Amino acid sequence: MDGSKELFLKYLGQTSPYPLGLEVSRAEGCYLYDPSGKKYLDLISGCSVSNLGHSHPHIIEAIREQAGLYLHTMVYGELIQSPQVMYAKELINNLPESLSQVFFVNSGSEAVEGALKLAKRYTGRHELVCFTNAYHGSTHGALSVMGNETYKTVFRPLVPSVRILEFNNIDSLNAISIATAAVIIEPIQAEAGIISGEINFFKALSNRCREVGALLLFDEIQTGFGRTGTLFAFEQLGVVPDILLLAKALGGGMPLGAFIASADIMNSLTHDPVLGHITTFGGHPVCCAAGLASLQIILEQKLFTRARDLEKLIREKLHHPAILEIRGKGLLLAAKLDSEDRVHQFFNLSLENGLLFDYFLFCKDSIRIAPPLVMSDGEVTEMCNLIIDTIDQTNR
Ligand code: PMP
């Protein structure tokens, strides 16, 4: 296998002029390994995907078992595939009663697309509301509800009738009206640099949506599956969404997305026209088997509680004069440094120091700290020491 950087740059479409460019030969637990055997502590879990770390034996076993039975058989929604049914049942068992049906897709962006369409179809309205610095994905619909203009301008025209309101500002909520089909929001804004939603704001938002008949969509694509200290972040806000959007850790390391709603809402995709949303690979049986194995372990080992304990440990151990603040909950954290330049230097030093790190999309003065939830206390201490040593090597 030749994965050299020249071939990587030559043959693969690139997303930026400065990819991390680390060749991975294997990954296990909280570490990735390059071909020389050097190990890298995973600070970011593939952007909130690998909540159980890498190559978890139960997930690998579930993948093997399902791969031995069948792979893709038919487009989503036609055949009864037990990994889909079993996983949907387990998800629903762990959600409030009003969230009762799961529509599986392939990715976060596709969950956003499906959920926005569902809200438009159910309400018969077309206005969409989102918030400043929100990130919901890269496809046209998801990009349309991004709360940051930099990444949108050159791709316009996008989906029309999108309003962007200020996150955590109760006064801005009056703009949600009887014309609004959907309000899409992250309980904790991830790519904005881990900005937690305030309880009062979310209560007011939920009330406003009920008042005007708009559907409330929670994007828990990054906050889901124990990362913030509860299975889902909305549990800490005392507000239940009309549609819940999941992806990333949903597949236990395999590509999977979902939107979840009441049967009444979900049913509107089945008629006038029929096949209101379709997907070939959505809910791939191997991905569902992997996701179910992952969720079972998260529940059995109460990894949401562990995420809270590890947050405490990080807040205890991670001190440096250049760290001005640690934001976030559980293992979805951001350490704000005293300058963007220092974060840039940190990025440049991280691989050399055995840390796998990447920037937030909309926040350049903070370090993303979102390691696997299965980290041992020793690994958390090692992670904090590596972060401190790396900051020490930046210019003061
Ligand atoms: N919503 C949020 C909050 C995300 O963080 C992301 C991905 N970073 C997405 C949606 C889009 O997911 P995907 O990349 O799987 O399309």
Coordinates of C-alpha atoms and ligand atoms in Angstrom, one line a residue:
M1 CA 0.0 0.0 0.0
D2 CA 1.5 3.3 -1.1
G3 CA -0.2 6.2 0.7
S4 CA 2.6 8.7 0.2
K5 CA 1.7 12.4 0.4
E6 CA 2.5 13.0 -3.3
L7 CA 0.0 10.4 -4.4
F8 CA -2.6 11.7 -1.8
L9 CA -2.2 15.2 -3.2
K10 CA -2.1 14.0 -6.8
Y11 CA -5.1 11.6 -6.8
L12 CA -7.5 12.8 -4.2
G13 CA -9.8 15.9 -4.4
Q14 CA -8.6 18.2 -1.6
T15 CA -10.7 20.3 0.8
S16 CA -8.0 22.9 1.6
P17 CA -4.4 23.8 0.6
Y18 CA -3.2 22.6 4.1
P19 CA -4.5 19.1 4.8
L20 CA -3.1 17.4 8.0
G21 CA -1.5 14.8 5.6
L22 CA -0.8 12.2 8.2
E23 CA -0.7 8.7 6.8
V24 CA -2.7 6.3 9.0
S25 CA -1.6 2.7 9.1
R26 CA -3.9 1.6 11.9
A27 CA -6.0 3.0 14.8
E28 CA -6.8 1.5 18.1
G29 CA -8.4 2.9 21.3
C30 CA -7.5 6.5 21.6
Y31 CA -4.5 6.4 19.3
L32 CA -3.8 6.5 15.6
Y33 CA -0.5 5.0 14.3
D34 CA 1.5 6.1 11.2
P35 CA 3.5 3.6 9.1
S36 CA 6.6 4.2 11.3
G37 CA 4.7 3.0 14.3
K38 CA 4.6 6.5 15.8
K39 CA 1.4 7.0 17.8
Y40 CA -0.9 10.1 17.9
L41 CA -3.3 10.7 20.7
D42 CA -6.7 11.5 19.3
L43 CA -7.9 14.9 20.5
I44 CA -10.9 15.1 18.2
S45 CA -12.4 11.6 17.6
G46 CA -12.7 12.2 13.9
C47 CA -14.8 15.3 14.7
S48 CA -17.1 13.7 17.3
V49 CA -17.4 10.3 15.6
S50 CA -15.3 7.8 17.4
N51 CA -16.9 8.1 20.8
L52 CA -15.8 4.5 21.6
G53 CA -12.3 5.2 20.3
H54 CA -11.0 3.2 17.3
S55 CA -11.4 -0.4 16.3
H56 CA -13.6 -1.2 19.3
P57 CA -13.8 -5.1 19.4
H58 CA -17.6 -5.2 19.8
I59 CA -18.1 -2.9 16.9
I60 CA -15.7 -4.8 14.7
E61 CA -17.4 -8.1 15.6
A62 CA -20.9 -6.6 14.8
I63 CA -19.6 -5.5 11.4
R64 CA -18.0 -8.9 10.7
E65 CA -21.2 -10.7 11.7
Q66 CA -23.5 -8.5 9.5
A67 CA -21.1 -8.5 6.6
G68 CA -21.2 -12.3 6.6
L69 CA -25.0 -12.2 6.3
Y70 CA -25.8 -9.5 3.7
L71 CA -24.5 -6.0 2.6
H72 CA -26.7 -3.8 0.5
T73 CA -29.9 -5.5 -0.7
M74 CA -32.3 -2.8 -1.8
V75 CA -33.0 0.9 -1.4
Y76 CA -34.0 2.1 2.0
G77 CA -37.6 1.6 3.1
E78 CA -38.6 -1.5 1.1
L79 CA -37.2 -4.6 2.7
I80 CA -37.2 -5.6 6.4
Q81 CA -33.6 -5.5 7.5
S82 CA -33.2 -6.5 11.1
P83 CA -30.1 -4.3 11.9
Q84 CA -32.2 -1.2 10.9
V85 CA -35.2 -2.3 12.8
M86 CA -33.3 -3.3 16.0
Y87 CA -31.2 -0.1 15.9
A88 CA -34.3 2.1 15.4
K89 CA -36.0 0.3 18.3
E90 CA -33.0 0.9 20.6
L91 CA -32.8 4.5 19.7
I92 CA -36.6 5.1 20.3
N93 CA -36.4 3.2 23.6
N94 CA -33.9 5.9 24.8
L95 CA -35.8 8.9 23.5
P96 CA -39.0 10.8 24.7
E97 CA -42.3 9.3 23.5
S98 CA -42.9 12.0 20.8
L99 CA -39.8 10.9 19.0
S100 CA -41.0 7.6 17.8
Q101 CA -39.8 6.8 14.2
V102 CA -36.3 6.8 12.7
F103 CA -35.6 7.6 9.0
F104 CA -32.0 6.4 8.3
V105 CA -29.8 8.2 5.8
N106 CA -26.1 8.2 5.1
S107 CA -24.6 11.3 6.7
G108 CA -25.2 14.5 8.7
S109 CA -25.9 16.7 5.7
E110 CA -28.4 14.2 4.4
A111 CA -30.2 14.1 7.8
V112 CA -30.4 17.9 7.6
E113 CA -31.7 17.7 4.0
G114 CA -34.4 15.1 4.9
A115 CA -35.5 16.9 8.1
L116 CA -35.8 20.3 6.3
K117 CA -37.9 18.7 3.6
L118 CA -40.0 16.9 6.2
A119 CA -40.7 20.1 8.0
K120 CA -41.7 21.9 4.8
R121 CA -43.9 19.1 3.8
Y122 CA -45.6 18.7 7.2
T123 CA -46.2 22.4 7.8
G124 CA -46.9 23.4 4.2
R125 CA -44.6 26.4 4.7
H126 CA -41.2 27.2 3.3
E127 CA -39.4 29.6 5.5
L128 CA -36.3 28.2 7.4
V129 CA -34.8 29.7 10.5
C130 CA -31.2 29.1 11.6
F131 CA -28.7 30.8 13.9
T132 CA -25.4 32.8 13.7
N133 CA -22.4 30.6 13.4
A134 CA -24.4 27.4 13.0
Y135 CA -22.9 24.5 11.0
H136 CA -25.3 21.9 9.6
G137 CA -23.3 20.5 6.6
S138 CA -22.1 21.1 3.1
T139 CA -24.9 20.2 0.7
H140 CA -27.1 22.9 -0.8
G141 CA -29.9 22.8 1.8
A142 CA -27.5 22.3 4.8
L143 CA -25.3 25.1 3.5
S144 CA -28.3 27.4 3.1
V145 CA -28.9 27.2 6.9
M146 CA -25.2 27.8 7.8
G147 CA -24.9 30.8 10.0
N148 CA -21.7 32.1 8.5
E149 CA -21.5 33.9 5.2
T150 CA -17.9 33.2 4.3
Y151 CA -18.6 29.7 3.1
K152 CA -21.9 30.5 1.4
T153 CA -21.4 33.5 -0.8
V154 CA -19.7 31.9 -3.8
F155 CA -22.3 29.1 -3.9
R156 CA -25.4 31.3 -4.1
P157 CA -28.2 31.1 -5.1
L158 CA -29.0 28.7 -2.3
V159 CA -32.3 27.6 -0.8
P160 CA -34.5 30.8 -0.5
S161 CA -36.4 32.2 2.5
V162 CA -33.7 31.5 5.1
R163 CA -33.6 33.8 8.2
I164 CA -30.5 33.8 10.4
L165 CA -31.2 34.8 14.0
E166 CA -28.7 35.5 16.8
F167 CA -27.9 32.4 18.9
N168 CA -28.8 32.7 22.6
N169 CA -30.7 36.0 22.0
I170 CA -34.2 35.6 23.2
D171 CA -35.3 38.9 21.6
S172 CA -34.4 37.6 18.1
L173 CA -37.0 34.8 18.4
N174 CA -39.9 37.1 17.5
A175 CA -38.8 36.8 13.9
I176 CA -40.1 33.2 14.0
S177 CA -43.6 33.5 12.6
I178 CA -46.5 31.6 11.1
A179 CA -44.5 31.6 7.8
T180 CA -41.8 29.5 9.5
A181 CA -41.6 25.8 8.6
A182 CA -38.5 24.8 10.6
V183 CA -36.1 26.2 13.1
I184 CA -32.9 24.3 13.0
I185 CA -30.4 24.7 15.9
E186 CA -27.5 22.9 17.6
P187 CA -28.0 22.6 21.4
I188 CA -24.3 23.3 21.7
Q189 CA -22.8 25.0 18.6
A190 CA -19.8 22.9 17.8
E191 CA -18.0 24.5 14.8
A192 CA -18.6 27.9 16.3
G193 CA -16.1 26.9 19.0
I194 CA -18.4 25.1 21.5
I195 CA -21.0 27.6 22.5
S196 CA -23.6 26.2 24.8
G197 CA -27.2 27.0 24.4
E198 CA -28.8 28.7 27.4
I199 CA -31.7 26.9 29.0
N200 CA -33.9 30.1 29.0
F201 CA -33.2 30.7 25.4
F202 CA -34.1 27.1 24.4
K203 CA -37.3 27.2 26.5
A204 CA -38.3 30.5 24.8
L205 CA -37.4 29.0 21.4
S206 CA -39.5 25.9 22.1
N207 CA -42.5 28.1 23.2
R208 CA -42.2 30.4 20.2
C209 CA -42.2 27.4 17.8
R210 CA -45.3 25.9 19.5
E211 CA -47.0 29.3 19.4
V212 CA -46.6 29.7 15.6
G213 CA -46.7 26.1 14.6
A214 CA -43.1 25.9 13.4
L215 CA -41.2 22.6 13.8
L216 CA -38.1 22.7 16.1
L217 CA -35.2 20.7 14.7
F218 CA -32.2 19.8 16.9
D219 CA -29.0 19.1 15.2
E220 CA -27.3 16.6 17.6
I221 CA -25.0 15.4 14.9
Q222 CA -21.9 16.4 17.0
T223 CA -23.5 16.5 20.5
G224 CA -25.1 13.1 20.5
F225 CA -24.2 9.7 22.0
G226 CA -23.0 10.7 25.4
R227 CA -20.4 13.3 24.4
T228 CA -21.9 16.2 26.4
G229 CA -22.6 14.2 29.6
T230 CA -26.1 12.9 28.7
L231 CA -27.0 10.6 25.9
F232 CA -28.3 13.6 24.0
A233 CA -27.6 17.2 24.8
F234 CA -31.3 18.3 24.7
E235 CA -31.8 16.3 27.9
Q236 CA -29.9 19.1 29.7
L237 CA -32.1 21.8 28.2
G238 CA -35.6 20.5 29.3
V239 CA -36.8 20.9 25.7
V240 CA -37.8 18.1 23.3
P241 CA -37.4 18.8 19.5
D242 CA -40.0 17.9 16.9
I243 CA -37.2 16.4 14.8
L244 CA -33.9 15.1 16.1
L245 CA -31.0 14.9 13.6
L246 CA -28.2 12.4 14.2
A247 CA -25.1 11.3 12.4
K248 CA -21.3 11.0 13.2
A249 CA -21.2 8.8 16.3
L250 CA -24.6 7.3 15.3
G251 CA -22.7 4.7 13.1
G252 CA -20.0 3.7 15.6
G253 CA -17.4 4.7 13.0
M254 CA -19.4 3.8 9.9
P255 CA -21.3 6.3 7.7
L256 CA -24.9 6.7 9.0
G257 CA -27.3 9.5 9.6
A258 CA -30.9 9.8 10.8
F259 CA -33.8 12.1 11.4
I260 CA -36.2 11.1 14.1
A261 CA -39.8 12.4 14.6
S262 CA -43.3 11.4 15.6
A263 CA -45.1 8.9 13.4
D264 CA -47.6 11.7 12.5
I265 CA -44.9 14.0 11.2
M266 CA -42.8 11.3 9.6
N267 CA -45.8 9.9 7.7
S268 CA -46.1 13.0 5.6
L269 CA -43.2 11.8 3.5
T270 CA -45.2 8.8 2.3
H271 CA -47.9 10.5 0.3
D272 CA -48.6 13.4 -2.1
P273 CA -46.1 12.6 -3.5
V274 CA -45.1 9.1 -2.4
L275 CA -41.4 8.7 -1.9
G276 CA -41.0 12.2 -0.5
H277 CA -37.5 11.4 0.5
I278 CA -35.5 8.4 -0.7
T279 CA -32.0 7.1 -0.3
T280 CA -30.2 4.1 -1.8
F281 CA -27.7 3.4 0.9
G282 CA -29.4 5.1 3.9
G283 CA -29.5 2.7 6.9
H284 CA -26.9 0.4 5.4
P285 CA -27.2 -2.9 7.4
V286 CA -23.5 -3.0 8.3
C287 CA -23.6 0.6 9.5
C288 CA -26.7 0.0 11.6
A289 CA -25.2 -3.1 13.1
A290 CA -22.1 -1.1 14.0
G291 CA -24.2 1.7 15.4
L292 CA -26.3 -0.5 17.5
A293 CA -23.2 -2.2 19.0
S294 CA -21.8 1.2 19.8
L295 CA -25.0 2.5 21.4
Q296 CA -25.3 -0.7 23.5
I297 CA -21.8 -0.1 24.9
I298 CA -22.4 3.6 25.6
L299 CA -25.5 2.6 27.6
E300 CA -24.0 -0.4 29.4
Q301 CA -20.9 1.5 30.4
K302 CA -22.8 4.7 31.0
L303 CA -20.2 6.6 29.0
F304 CA -22.2 9.8 29.3
T305 CA -21.4 9.8 33.1
R306 CA -17.8 9.0 32.2
A307 CA -17.7 12.0 29.9
R308 CA -18.7 14.2 32.8
D309 CA -16.0 12.7 35.1
L310 CA -13.4 13.2 32.4
E311 CA -14.5 16.8 31.9
K312 CA -13.8 17.4 35.6
L313 CA -10.4 15.8 35.3
I314 CA -9.5 17.9 32.3
R315 CA -10.6 21.1 34.1
E316 CA -8.4 20.0 37.0
K317 CA -5.3 19.2 35.0
L318 CA -5.4 21.6 32.0
H319 CA -3.9 24.9 33.2
H320 CA -1.5 27.1 31.3
P321 CA -1.1 30.9 31.4
A322 CA -2.1 31.0 27.6
I323 CA -5.4 29.2 28.2
L324 CA -7.9 31.9 28.9
E325 CA -11.0 29.7 29.2
I326 CA -12.3 26.2 28.8
R327 CA -15.8 26.1 27.3
G328 CA -18.3 23.2 26.8
K329 CA -19.7 20.2 28.5
G330 CA -18.5 16.6 28.9
L331 CA -15.9 15.8 26.2
L332 CA -17.1 18.5 23.8
L333 CA -14.7 21.2 25.0
A334 CA -12.8 24.2 23.6
A335 CA -9.7 25.7 25.2
K336 CA -9.5 29.4 24.3
L337 CA -5.9 30.6 23.9
D338 CA -4.6 34.1 24.1
S339 CA -4.2 34.5 20.4
E340 CA -5.2 32.9 17.0
D341 CA -1.5 32.9 16.2
R342 CA -0.8 30.6 19.2
V343 CA -3.5 28.2 18.1
H344 CA -1.9 28.2 14.6
Q345 CA 1.5 27.4 16.1
F346 CA -0.2 24.7 18.2
F347 CA -1.7 23.2 15.1
N348 CA 1.8 23.2 13.4
L349 CA 3.4 21.5 16.4
S350 CA 0.7 19.0 17.2
L351 CA 1.6 16.1 14.9
E352 CA 5.3 16.3 15.8
N353 CA 4.2 16.1 19.4
G354 CA 2.0 13.1 18.9
L355 CA -1.3 14.9 19.1
L356 CA -4.0 14.6 16.4
F357 CA -5.7 18.0 16.4
D358 CA -7.8 20.1 14.0
Y359 CA -9.3 23.5 14.0
F360 CA -12.9 24.6 14.5
L361 CA -14.5 25.9 11.3
F362 CA -15.6 29.3 12.7
C363 CA -13.4 29.8 15.7
K364 CA -9.6 30.1 15.3
D365 CA -8.6 31.1 18.8
S366 CA -9.5 27.8 20.5
I367 CA -8.3 24.3 20.7
R368 CA -10.9 21.5 20.0
I369 CA -10.8 18.9 22.8
A370 CA -13.2 16.1 21.9
P371 CA -11.4 12.9 22.6
P372 CA -13.0 9.4 22.7
L373 CA -15.3 8.8 25.7
V374 CA -13.3 5.6 26.5
M375 CA -10.2 7.5 27.6
S376 CA -8.6 6.2 30.8
D377 CA -7.7 8.7 33.5
G378 CA -4.0 8.1 32.5
E379 CA -4.7 8.9 28.9
V380 CA -6.5 12.1 29.9
T381 CA -3.5 13.1 32.0
E382 CA -1.2 12.3 29.1
M383 CA -3.4 14.4 26.8
C384 CA -3.4 17.4 29.1
N385 CA 0.4 17.2 29.5
L386 CA 0.8 17.0 25.7
I387 CA -1.4 20.0 25.3
I388 CA 0.5 22.0 27.9
D389 CA 3.9 20.9 26.5
T390 CA 2.8 21.9 23.0
I391 CA 1.5 25.3 24.2
D392 CA 4.8 25.7 26.0
Q393 CA 6.7 25.3 22.7
T394 CA 4.7 28.2 21.1
N395 CA 6.2 31.7 21.2
R396 CA 5.2 33.6 24.3
Ligands
PMP1 N1 -24.2 19.2 11.7 C1 -23.2 19.3 12.5 C2 -23.4 20.0 13.9 C3 -21.9 18.9 12.2 O1 -20.9 19.1 13.0 C4 -21.7 18.3 10.9 C5 -20.4 17.8 10.4 N2 -19.3 18.5 11.0 C6 -22.8 18.1 10.1 C7 -24.1 18.6 10.5 C8 -22.7 17.5 8.7 O2 -22.4 16.2 8.8 P1 -21.8 15.4 7.6 O3 -20.3 15.9 7.4 O4 -21.8 13.9 8.0 O5 -22.6 15.7 6.4

